[in-house]
Amino acid sequence: MQLDLTSWQAAPTIAGPRPTSADGTRPSRDYTAQWCAFVETRHDVAAWILDEARRRAPHGRVAVANLVEEARLRFKVTINNSWRAPAADWLVVMAPELDAVIERRKRKAVGP
């Protein structure tokens, strides 16, 4: 099944269900929502990041930080470093074969 670039929002993270922010309703410091908005508006950049991650996967570890930095330079866009964690989750949902080569951290509990 081929996913579109935004269908990953409903998929669970490695630490459980995706935060409700993935639906894009909570702005500000909600980095998942910000990444979703970026993917929505810059399909060209998101598609390049996904294609590049797939291209690099057979060669070992894929560093999301490097992909983000190269995308900034190539497309002359602003990509917040805080978006790297949701971008990593997005990449693994979009291409499950990347799970073995993309390093992801478990999310810390948020709230009281």
CSV table of C-alpha atoms in Angstrom, one decimal:
chain,number,residue,atom,x,y,z
A,1,MET,CA,0.0,0.0,0.0
A,2,GLN,CA,1.4,3.4,-1.0
A,3,LEU,CA,0.8,6.1,1.6
A,4,ASP,CA,0.4,9.7,0.6
A,5,LEU,CA,2.8,12.2,2.3
A,6,THR,CA,0.4,13.1,5.1
A,7,SER,CA,-1.3,9.7,5.9
A,8,TRP,CA,1.4,8.9,8.5
A,9,GLN,CA,-0.4,11.1,11.0
A,10,ALA,CA,-2.7,8.3,12.2
A,11,ALA,CA,0.1,5.8,12.7
A,12,PRO,CA,1.5,5.0,16.2
A,13,THR,CA,5.0,6.0,17.2
A,14,ILE,CA,7.4,3.6,18.9
A,15,ALA,CA,6.3,5.0,22.2
A,16,GLY,CA,2.6,4.5,21.7
A,17,PRO,CA,-0.1,6.5,19.9
A,18,ARG,CA,0.9,9.6,18.1
A,19,PRO,CA,0.1,12.8,20.0
A,20,THR,CA,-3.3,14.3,19.3
A,21,SER,CA,-1.3,17.2,17.8
A,22,ALA,CA,-0.7,15.2,14.7
A,23,ASP,CA,-4.1,16.3,13.4
A,24,GLY,CA,-2.7,19.8,13.1
A,25,THR,CA,-5.1,21.5,15.6
A,26,ARG,CA,-2.5,22.6,18.2
A,27,PRO,CA,0.0,25.2,17.0
A,28,SER,CA,2.9,26.9,18.8
A,29,ARG,CA,5.6,24.5,20.2
A,30,ASP,CA,3.8,21.4,18.9
A,31,TYR,CA,6.6,20.1,16.7
A,32,THR,CA,4.6,17.2,15.3
A,33,ALA,CA,1.9,19.7,14.1
A,34,GLN,CA,4.5,22.0,12.7
A,35,TRP,CA,6.2,19.1,10.8
A,36,CYS,CA,2.7,18.1,9.5
A,37,ALA,CA,2.1,21.6,8.3
A,38,PHE,CA,5.5,21.7,6.6
A,39,VAL,CA,4.9,18.4,4.8
A,40,GLU,CA,1.5,19.7,3.7
A,41,THR,CA,2.9,22.9,2.2
A,42,ARG,CA,6.2,21.6,0.9
A,43,HIS,CA,5.5,18.3,-0.7
A,44,ASP,CA,8.6,18.7,-2.9
A,45,VAL,CA,10.9,18.9,0.1
A,46,ALA,CA,9.2,16.1,2.0
A,47,ALA,CA,9.3,13.8,-1.1
A,48,TRP,CA,13.0,14.5,-1.6
A,49,ILE,CA,13.7,13.7,2.1
A,50,LEU,CA,11.8,10.4,1.7
A,51,ASP,CA,13.4,9.5,-1.6
A,52,GLU,CA,16.9,10.3,-0.2
A,53,ALA,CA,16.4,8.3,2.9
A,54,ARG,CA,15.3,5.3,0.8
A,55,ARG,CA,18.4,5.8,-1.4
A,56,ARG,CA,20.7,5.8,1.6
A,57,ALA,CA,19.1,2.9,3.5
A,58,PRO,CA,21.0,0.1,1.8
A,59,HIS,CA,24.3,1.8,2.9
A,60,GLY,CA,23.5,1.7,6.6
A,61,ARG,CA,22.4,4.2,9.2
A,62,VAL,CA,20.3,7.1,7.8
A,63,ALA,CA,20.8,10.3,9.8
A,64,VAL,CA,17.7,12.5,9.8
A,65,ALA,CA,19.8,15.5,10.9
A,66,ASN,CA,21.9,15.2,7.7
A,67,LEU,CA,18.8,14.8,5.5
A,68,VAL,CA,17.3,18.0,7.1
A,69,GLU,CA,20.5,19.9,6.6
A,70,GLU,CA,20.9,18.9,3.0
A,71,ALA,CA,17.2,19.7,2.3
A,72,ARG,CA,17.7,23.2,3.8
A,73,LEU,CA,20.6,23.8,1.4
A,74,ARG,CA,19.0,22.2,-1.7
A,75,PHE,CA,15.6,23.8,-1.4
A,76,LYS,CA,16.6,27.0,0.5
A,77,VAL,CA,14.0,26.4,3.2
A,78,THR,CA,13.8,26.8,6.9
A,79,ILE,CA,13.4,23.4,8.7
A,80,ASN,CA,13.3,23.6,12.5
A,81,ASN,CA,15.8,21.1,14.2
A,82,SER,CA,12.9,20.2,16.6
A,83,TRP,CA,11.1,18.7,13.6
A,84,ARG,CA,13.7,15.9,13.3
A,85,ALA,CA,11.9,13.6,15.7
A,86,PRO,CA,8.5,13.8,14.0
A,87,ALA,CA,10.3,13.6,10.6
A,88,ALA,CA,12.0,10.4,11.7
A,89,ASP,CA,8.6,8.9,12.7
A,90,TRP,CA,7.1,10.1,9.4
A,91,LEU,CA,9.9,8.5,7.4
A,92,VAL,CA,9.4,5.1,9.1
A,93,VAL,CA,5.7,5.2,8.6
A,94,MET,CA,6.1,6.2,5.0
A,95,ALA,CA,8.8,3.5,4.3
A,96,PRO,CA,8.7,0.8,7.1
A,97,GLU,CA,12.0,-0.6,5.7
A,98,LEU,CA,13.7,2.5,7.1
A,99,ASP,CA,12.9,1.5,10.7
A,100,ALA,CA,16.1,-0.6,10.9
A,101,VAL,CA,18.3,2.3,9.8
A,102,ILE,CA,16.7,5.4,11.3
A,103,GLU,CA,17.5,6.1,14.9
A,104,ARG,CA,14.5,7.2,16.9
A,105,ARG,CA,14.2,8.1,20.6
A,106,LYS,CA,11.2,7.2,22.8
A,107,ARG,CA,9.2,10.3,23.6
A,108,LYS,CA,9.2,11.6,27.2
A,109,ALA,CA,5.9,11.7,28.9
A,110,VAL,CA,4.3,15.2,28.7
A,111,GLY,CA,1.9,16.7,31.2
A,112,PRO,CA,1.4,16.7,35.0
